[in-house]
Amino acid sequence: MELWLGEQRASAEHFTLGFVGHRALSAADAAALLRHPLVGLAQLEVEGGAAPVRARSAALEAEWTLDGARSQLAVRCADPAAGVQSLEALAAMLRPQTVTLADAGGAPCAPVPFMPVGLLFVRHLLDAQTPFQRIQVGEHPLFGRVLFLNGETQIASSDERAYTEGFVAGALRPGLRRAMVLGGGDCGVVRELLAQGVEKVLMIEIDEEVVRVCAEYFPDVVGETLSDPRATIRYGDAFAYLRDRGQRIDLIVYDLSDAPLTLGDYGPVLPLIKRALAPGGRVAMQCGSGMPEDRARLEVVLEGLRAEFGNCTTRDVDVPSFVQRPWVFAYADLLS
C-alpha cells in the first residue's frame, strides 16, 4: 500500500510523520493518546522528557519523539490498513497545524496544513474555491475517492452507503410521501429516499458547484437523481426557503455539511422546521460525532430537539471514513 500527503508518497509499511503546532505533550500525554480506543496502541514503553514513547499493537509499531509543540512519529506497519486508521485517529485528536510525511530514511515533504475533521493520507484530484466554500476531491488508500467541504470529510466511495442508508432507514415510516432535504449536495440522501418509495423529494442546496462536482467524480452516489422527475433541486439558502415556504411537508432531512456544534448554532432553525412540517411529520438530522469526548455537545443538540418536539430518538452508524465515529443521526416527530 502507498500513502499520500499532498504530493509526497511513502510506503505504508515504514514511514515517518512529522507534526508541528500541536499542544505541548508530556510522555504521559502521548501515552494517553496512543491508548485511545481508536488508536489502540496499548503496549507502551514510556520514558520522561523528550525521550521516545514506544508503542505497539498487532497492526503497527511506533516511536514518538516529543519536542514541545513539535513531534515525530516513526512507524512500521504489519497491517497497513489498520495502521492508517489508527494514525488518522491519532492526528485528529492531536490537531497539529501542519504535517509532513517521509519514506523511512528519506527527506520529509513540505509541511501540509492539517484538516482537523478530514483524513490525513489523501492525494488531491480537485481543489476549488466557490463563493460559499472550499471543495476538494481526493483519493485515499483505504476509502477510495473522498469529498471534502472546508476540509471536512463528506462522503467516500467506499462507505457512502453506510452513511446514506443508515440515515434514511431511521427517517422513514409509512405515510411520509413528500420530503425536503436541506443541503445534501452529493445527492445520496435524495437517491436513497427515492429508492425507498418517497413520492417527491425537494433538495435545497446553496452551492450548485457541489452537485456538479459530485456528478463528475461520484456518479454512483448521484445515480439518476438529476434526471428523475420525482426529484427537484433548488439552489439557495435552505433556512430562507423554510421561512418563505407555504405548503407543509411530511419529512425534512437536515443534511447540511457542518455538523451542529451547539444548540445556539442551529437552535433558531428548529421552529422553522417545525412550522414547515405537516401534522404527523418528521425531522431527521445528522448530528455529528458520537465519540465520548463529543457526547456533552451531542446531548445539548438532542435536548434542543426534545424541547421543540417533545420527543427524540437516535441512531448510531459506523462510517469508517469518518475519523470521529460513530456518527449520530436524530429523529423527532411532530405529534400535534
Tab-separated table of C-alpha atoms in Angstrom:
chain	number	residue	atom	x	y	z
A	1	MET	CA	0.000	0.000	0.000
A	2	GLU	CA	1.155	3.532	-0.786
A	3	LEU	CA	0.399	6.611	1.314
A	4	TRP	CA	-0.012	10.168	0.052
A	5	LEU	CA	0.263	13.509	1.788
A	6	GLY	CA	-0.121	16.296	-0.728
A	7	GLU	CA	2.323	15.327	-3.495
A	8	GLN	CA	4.516	13.188	-1.224
A	9	ARG	CA	4.362	9.403	-1.429
A	10	ALA	CA	5.609	6.828	1.043
A	11	SER	CA	5.335	3.115	1.660
A	12	ALA	CA	2.605	2.299	4.170
A	13	GLU	CA	4.888	-0.297	5.747
A	14	HIS	CA	7.656	2.017	7.005
A	15	PHE	CA	7.463	5.816	7.152
A	16	THR	CA	7.823	8.892	9.342
A	17	LEU	CA	5.213	11.523	10.213
A	18	GLY	CA	6.110	14.969	11.493
A	19	PHE	CA	3.594	17.052	13.453
A	20	VAL	CA	4.033	20.792	14.072
A	21	GLY	CA	1.835	23.206	16.000
A	22	HIS	CA	0.050	20.899	18.415
A	23	ARG	CA	-0.189	21.412	22.166
A	24	ALA	CA	2.980	20.579	24.072
A	25	LEU	CA	2.896	16.925	25.121
A	26	SER	CA	4.453	15.111	28.023
A	27	ALA	CA	5.273	11.436	27.688
A	28	ALA	CA	2.160	10.703	29.764
A	29	ASP	CA	0.015	12.827	27.413
A	30	ALA	CA	1.367	10.958	24.406
A	31	ALA	CA	0.744	7.612	26.070
A	32	ALA	CA	-2.883	8.558	26.778
A	33	LEU	CA	-3.432	9.433	23.118
A	34	LEU	CA	-1.826	6.205	21.938
A	35	ARG	CA	-4.045	4.185	24.298
A	36	HIS	CA	-7.266	5.761	22.978
A	37	PRO	CA	-9.605	3.023	21.660
A	38	LEU	CA	-9.491	4.405	18.108
A	39	VAL	CA	-5.671	4.303	18.109
A	40	GLY	CA	-5.289	1.106	20.103
A	41	LEU	CA	-1.550	1.058	20.905
A	42	ALA	CA	-1.812	-0.426	24.367
A	43	GLN	CA	1.703	-1.905	24.687
A	44	LEU	CA	3.789	1.123	25.688
A	45	GLU	CA	7.264	1.967	26.903
A	46	VAL	CA	7.093	5.453	28.419
A	47	GLU	CA	10.154	7.451	29.457
A	48	GLY	CA	10.397	11.016	30.726
A	49	GLY	CA	11.268	14.220	28.888
A	50	ALA	CA	11.699	14.158	25.130
A	51	ALA	CA	12.739	10.502	25.008
A	52	PRO	CA	10.689	8.484	22.522
A	53	VAL	CA	7.440	6.925	23.607
A	54	ARG	CA	7.458	3.455	22.071
A	55	ALA	CA	4.209	1.648	21.380
A	56	ARG	CA	2.998	-1.373	19.502
A	57	SER	CA	-0.095	-3.310	18.561
A	58	ALA	CA	-0.736	-6.202	16.213
A	59	ALA	CA	-1.074	-3.645	13.405
A	60	LEU	CA	1.923	-1.349	13.931
A	61	GLU	CA	4.936	-0.243	15.926
A	62	ALA	CA	5.587	3.447	16.581
A	63	GLU	CA	8.338	5.531	18.147
A	64	TRP	CA	7.149	9.022	19.054
A	65	THR	CA	9.773	11.685	19.791
A	66	LEU	CA	8.392	14.764	21.578
A	67	ASP	CA	9.741	18.310	21.422
A	68	GLY	CA	7.233	20.848	22.752
A	69	ALA	CA	4.747	21.735	20.013
A	70	ARG	CA	6.643	19.548	17.523
A	71	SER	CA	6.926	15.786	17.371
A	72	GLN	CA	7.993	12.994	15.064
A	73	LEU	CA	6.470	9.549	14.743
A	74	ALA	CA	8.478	6.731	13.156
A	75	VAL	CA	6.126	3.932	12.104
A	76	ARG	CA	6.324	0.320	10.943
A	77	CYS	CA	3.015	-1.260	9.884
A	78	ALA	CA	2.436	-5.014	9.873
A	79	ASP	CA	-1.178	-4.301	8.891
A	80	PRO	CA	-1.106	-1.073	6.834
A	81	ALA	CA	-4.901	-0.755	6.600
A	82	ALA	CA	-5.385	-0.896	10.372
A	83	GLY	CA	-2.290	1.250	10.895
A	84	VAL	CA	-3.601	4.009	8.633
A	85	GLN	CA	-6.865	4.222	10.584
A	86	SER	CA	-5.021	4.306	13.925
A	87	LEU	CA	-2.728	7.126	12.809
A	88	GLU	CA	-5.534	9.186	11.300
A	89	ALA	CA	-7.443	8.905	14.568
A	90	LEU	CA	-4.314	9.992	16.445
A	91	ALA	CA	-3.833	13.019	14.176
A	92	ALA	CA	-7.491	14.003	14.590
A	93	MET	CA	-7.078	14.106	18.369
A	94	LEU	CA	-3.658	15.792	18.233
A	95	ARG	CA	-4.812	18.510	15.782
A	96	PRO	CA	-1.430	19.810	14.601
A	97	GLN	CA	-1.210	22.854	12.366
A	98	THR	CA	0.887	21.044	9.743
A	99	VAL	CA	2.016	17.502	8.933
A	100	THR	CA	4.951	16.078	6.981
A	101	LEU	CA	5.449	12.594	5.518
A	102	ALA	CA	8.672	10.818	4.573
A	103	ASP	CA	9.675	7.348	3.464
A	104	ALA	CA	11.858	5.639	6.044
A	105	GLY	CA	15.234	7.377	5.883
A	106	GLY	CA	14.036	9.889	3.293
A	107	ALA	CA	13.566	13.638	3.384
A	108	PRO	CA	10.143	14.883	4.535
A	109	CYS	CA	7.798	16.735	2.232
A	110	ALA	CA	6.994	20.406	2.651
A	111	PRO	CA	4.573	20.912	5.570
A	112	VAL	CA	0.945	20.305	4.609
A	113	PRO	CA	-1.870	22.052	6.551
A	114	PHE	CA	-3.809	19.526	8.599
A	115	MET	CA	-7.555	19.175	8.000
A	116	PRO	CA	-8.865	18.672	11.552
A	117	VAL	CA	-12.110	16.952	10.590
A	118	GLY	CA	-10.827	15.225	7.497
A	119	LEU	CA	-8.476	12.410	6.589
A	120	LEU	CA	-4.691	12.541	6.635
A	121	PHE	CA	-3.398	10.396	3.767
A	122	VAL	CA	-5.003	11.979	0.718
A	123	ARG	CA	-3.871	12.715	-2.837
A	124	HIS	CA	-5.990	15.585	-4.136
A	125	LEU	CA	-7.649	15.401	-7.549
A	126	LEU	CA	-9.564	18.685	-7.287
A	127	ASP	CA	-9.161	21.780	-5.130
A	128	ALA	CA	-11.600	24.607	-5.888
A	129	GLN	CA	-12.961	27.620	-4.053
A	130	THR	CA	-16.572	28.648	-4.663
A	131	PRO	CA	-18.333	31.735	-3.270
A	132	PHE	CA	-19.535	29.502	-0.428
A	133	GLN	CA	-16.790	27.018	0.466
A	134	ARG	CA	-13.681	25.108	-0.486
A	135	ILE	CA	-14.392	21.897	-2.405
A	136	GLN	CA	-11.773	19.161	-2.596
A	137	VAL	CA	-11.847	15.669	-4.059
A	138	GLY	CA	-9.089	13.247	-3.154
A	139	GLU	CA	-8.011	9.620	-3.299
A	140	HIS	CA	-7.429	7.734	-0.051
A	141	PRO	CA	-5.611	4.378	0.170
A	142	LEU	CA	-8.474	2.744	2.103
A	143	PHE	CA	-11.609	4.716	1.342
A	144	GLY	CA	-11.227	5.440	-2.363
A	145	ARG	CA	-12.492	8.735	-3.681
A	146	VAL	CA	-13.419	11.257	-0.956
A	147	LEU	CA	-15.295	14.587	-0.998
A	148	PHE	CA	-14.218	17.341	1.421
A	149	LEU	CA	-16.007	20.634	2.082
A	150	ASN	CA	-13.922	23.161	4.002
A	151	GLY	CA	-11.633	20.301	4.985
A	152	GLU	CA	-14.384	18.093	6.417
A	153	THR	CA	-14.978	14.608	5.052
A	154	GLN	CA	-18.435	14.434	3.464
A	155	ILE	CA	-18.570	11.123	1.591
A	156	ALA	CA	-16.193	8.383	0.497
A	157	SER	CA	-16.860	5.999	-2.361
A	158	SER	CA	-16.103	3.021	-0.106
A	159	ASP	CA	-18.761	3.677	2.538
A	160	GLU	CA	-21.155	6.394	1.332
A	161	ARG	CA	-23.999	3.894	1.530
A	162	ALA	CA	-23.310	3.250	5.211
A	163	TYR	CA	-23.996	6.942	5.884
A	164	THR	CA	-26.875	7.393	3.450
A	165	GLU	CA	-28.745	4.166	4.085
A	166	GLY	CA	-28.218	4.427	7.837
A	167	PHE	CA	-29.549	7.995	7.880
A	168	VAL	CA	-32.571	7.316	5.684
A	169	ALA	CA	-33.515	3.999	7.318
A	170	GLY	CA	-34.172	5.788	10.592
A	171	ALA	CA	-36.141	8.557	8.913
A	172	LEU	CA	-38.768	6.583	7.023
A	173	ARG	CA	-42.096	5.238	8.178
A	174	PRO	CA	-45.473	4.759	6.448
A	175	GLY	CA	-47.220	7.917	5.296
A	176	LEU	CA	-44.179	10.070	4.570
A	177	ARG	CA	-44.749	10.809	0.889
A	178	ARG	CA	-43.089	14.215	0.375
A	179	ALA	CA	-39.607	15.015	1.628
A	180	MET	CA	-37.321	18.042	1.711
A	181	VAL	CA	-33.545	17.697	2.056
A	182	LEU	CA	-31.661	20.675	3.490
A	183	GLY	CA	-28.165	20.555	1.995
A	184	GLY	CA	-27.142	17.117	0.781
A	185	GLY	CA	-25.441	18.320	-2.397
A	186	ASP	CA	-23.852	14.919	-3.062
A	187	CYS	CA	-27.454	13.749	-3.795
A	188	GLY	CA	-27.020	10.473	-1.910
A	189	VAL	CA	-29.888	11.087	0.525
A	190	VAL	CA	-32.214	12.106	-2.312
A	191	ARG	CA	-31.241	8.978	-4.241
A	192	GLU	CA	-31.970	6.758	-1.237
A	193	LEU	CA	-35.298	8.429	-0.388
A	194	LEU	CA	-36.497	7.843	-3.942
A	195	ALA	CA	-35.238	4.255	-3.875
A	196	GLN	CA	-37.313	3.665	-0.720
A	197	GLY	CA	-40.517	4.874	-2.358
A	198	VAL	CA	-40.835	8.522	-1.313
A	199	GLU	CA	-43.007	10.126	-3.993
A	200	LYS	CA	-41.492	13.615	-4.205
A	201	VAL	CA	-38.175	14.967	-2.926
A	202	LEU	CA	-37.093	18.611	-2.938
A	203	MET	CA	-33.416	19.347	-2.207
A	204	ILE	CA	-32.298	22.852	-1.191
A	205	GLU	CA	-28.546	23.237	-1.773
A	206	ILE	CA	-26.722	26.547	-1.511
A	207	ASP	CA	-23.782	25.616	-3.750
A	208	GLU	CA	-24.522	24.379	-7.262
A	209	GLU	CA	-20.848	23.516	-7.736
A	210	VAL	CA	-21.091	20.730	-5.129
A	211	VAL	CA	-23.744	18.992	-7.203
A	212	ARG	CA	-21.721	19.438	-10.399
A	213	VAL	CA	-18.535	18.085	-8.799
A	214	CYS	CA	-20.357	15.075	-7.357
A	215	ALA	CA	-21.971	14.286	-10.701
A	216	GLU	CA	-18.475	14.239	-12.244
A	217	TYR	CA	-16.459	12.498	-9.524
A	218	PHE	CA	-19.132	10.431	-7.711
A	219	PRO	CA	-21.603	9.301	-10.398
A	220	ASP	CA	-22.614	6.207	-8.417
A	221	VAL	CA	-23.623	8.395	-5.469
A	222	VAL	CA	-25.672	10.820	-7.567
A	223	GLY	CA	-27.227	7.989	-9.573
A	224	GLU	CA	-30.248	9.069	-11.632
A	225	THR	CA	-31.191	11.867	-9.236
A	226	LEU	CA	-30.575	14.728	-11.659
A	227	SER	CA	-32.887	13.232	-14.296
A	228	ASP	CA	-35.535	11.679	-12.021
A	229	PRO	CA	-38.845	13.569	-12.389
A	230	ARG	CA	-39.646	12.866	-8.733
A	231	ALA	CA	-36.663	14.957	-7.607
A	232	THR	CA	-36.375	18.758	-7.681
A	233	ILE	CA	-33.217	20.698	-6.833
A	234	ARG	CA	-33.314	24.369	-5.927
A	235	TYR	CA	-30.226	26.424	-5.224
A	236	GLY	CA	-30.296	28.888	-2.365
A	237	ASP	CA	-30.314	29.311	1.405
A	238	ALA	CA	-32.194	26.404	2.995
A	239	PHE	CA	-33.246	28.429	6.033
A	240	ALA	CA	-34.565	31.283	3.903
A	241	TYR	CA	-36.571	28.750	1.918
A	242	LEU	CA	-38.062	27.346	5.115
A	243	ARG	CA	-39.082	30.831	6.265
A	244	ASP	CA	-40.859	31.538	2.981
A	245	ARG	CA	-42.436	28.134	2.399
A	246	GLY	CA	-46.215	27.905	2.459
A	247	GLN	CA	-47.011	24.242	1.751
A	248	ARG	CA	-46.203	21.806	4.542
A	249	ILE	CA	-44.117	18.682	4.009
A	250	ASP	CA	-44.032	15.185	5.544
A	251	LEU	CA	-40.293	14.729	6.120
A	252	ILE	CA	-37.465	17.249	6.458
A	253	VAL	CA	-33.923	15.853	6.339
A	254	TYR	CA	-31.242	18.147	7.790
A	255	ASP	CA	-28.108	17.105	5.888
A	256	LEU	CA	-26.132	20.344	5.918
A	257	SER	CA	-22.383	19.869	5.670
A	258	ASP	CA	-21.414	21.417	9.028
A	259	ALA	CA	-22.425	19.246	11.954
A	260	PRO	CA	-24.079	21.469	14.587
A	261	LEU	CA	-21.625	22.313	17.361
A	262	THR	CA	-24.000	23.751	19.949
A	263	LEU	CA	-27.694	24.378	20.251
A	264	GLY	CA	-27.051	28.042	19.506
A	265	ASP	CA	-25.611	27.161	16.094
A	266	TYR	CA	-28.879	25.803	14.758
A	267	GLY	CA	-31.467	26.178	17.519
A	268	PRO	CA	-33.233	29.090	15.777
A	269	VAL	CA	-33.940	26.881	12.749
A	270	LEU	CA	-35.850	24.226	14.717
A	271	PRO	CA	-39.038	26.340	14.934
A	272	LEU	CA	-38.780	26.903	11.158
A	273	ILE	CA	-38.562	23.165	10.573
A	274	LYS	CA	-41.468	22.503	12.928
A	275	ARG	CA	-43.636	25.106	11.181
A	276	ALA	CA	-42.859	23.576	7.760
A	277	LEU	CA	-43.846	20.034	8.776
A	278	ALA	CA	-47.273	18.601	8.048
A	279	PRO	CA	-49.199	17.110	11.002
A	280	GLY	CA	-47.534	13.830	11.889
A	281	GLY	CA	-44.401	14.852	10.006
A	282	ARG	CA	-40.848	14.007	10.943
A	283	VAL	CA	-37.450	15.711	11.037
A	284	ALA	CA	-34.231	13.727	10.541
A	285	MET	CA	-30.945	15.389	11.457
A	286	GLN	CA	-27.280	14.457	11.181
A	287	CYS	CA	-25.726	15.480	14.493
A	288	GLY	CA	-22.042	14.693	14.086
A	289	SER	CA	-19.679	12.575	16.135
A	290	GLY	CA	-20.781	10.321	18.957
A	291	MET	CA	-17.281	9.839	20.395
A	292	PRO	CA	-17.116	10.048	24.209
A	293	GLU	CA	-15.386	13.431	24.087
A	294	ASP	CA	-18.231	14.781	21.918
A	295	ARG	CA	-21.124	13.413	23.985
A	296	ALA	CA	-21.668	16.543	26.068
A	297	ARG	CA	-22.089	18.653	22.921
A	298	LEU	CA	-24.314	15.997	21.378
A	299	GLU	CA	-26.621	15.944	24.405
A	300	VAL	CA	-27.148	19.700	24.090
A	301	VAL	CA	-28.193	19.192	20.462
A	302	LEU	CA	-30.587	16.358	21.334
A	303	GLU	CA	-32.088	18.380	24.175
A	304	GLY	CA	-32.913	21.100	21.658
A	305	LEU	CA	-34.911	18.608	19.607
A	306	ARG	CA	-36.699	17.298	22.706
A	307	ALA	CA	-37.581	20.813	23.810
A	308	GLU	CA	-39.022	21.730	20.408
A	309	PHE	CA	-40.788	18.471	19.513
A	310	GLY	CA	-41.288	16.703	22.837
A	311	ASN	CA	-39.564	13.545	21.570
A	312	CYS	CA	-36.291	12.393	20.044
A	313	THR	CA	-34.694	9.093	19.030
A	314	THR	CA	-31.141	8.493	17.839
A	315	ARG	CA	-29.292	6.081	15.626
A	316	ASP	CA	-25.516	5.485	15.707
A	317	VAL	CA	-23.884	4.471	12.425
A	318	ASP	CA	-20.275	3.430	11.920
A	319	VAL	CA	-18.867	5.196	8.854
A	320	PRO	CA	-15.198	4.128	8.632
A	321	SER	CA	-14.081	7.152	6.590
A	322	PHE	CA	-15.317	9.471	9.365
A	323	VAL	CA	-12.433	9.565	11.823
A	324	GLN	CA	-14.724	10.738	14.646
A	325	ARG	CA	-17.168	7.847	14.792
A	326	PRO	CA	-19.793	6.575	15.326
A	327	TRP	CA	-21.879	9.201	13.525
A	328	VAL	CA	-25.156	10.092	15.184
A	329	PHE	CA	-28.497	10.734	13.499
A	330	ALA	CA	-31.508	12.059	15.391
A	331	TYR	CA	-35.229	11.918	14.593
A	332	ALA	CA	-38.241	13.738	16.021
A	333	ASP	CA	-41.954	13.643	15.159
A	334	LEU	CA	-44.487	16.458	15.068
A	335	LEU	CA	-47.070	14.961	17.389
A	336	SER	CA	-49.662	17.731	17.319
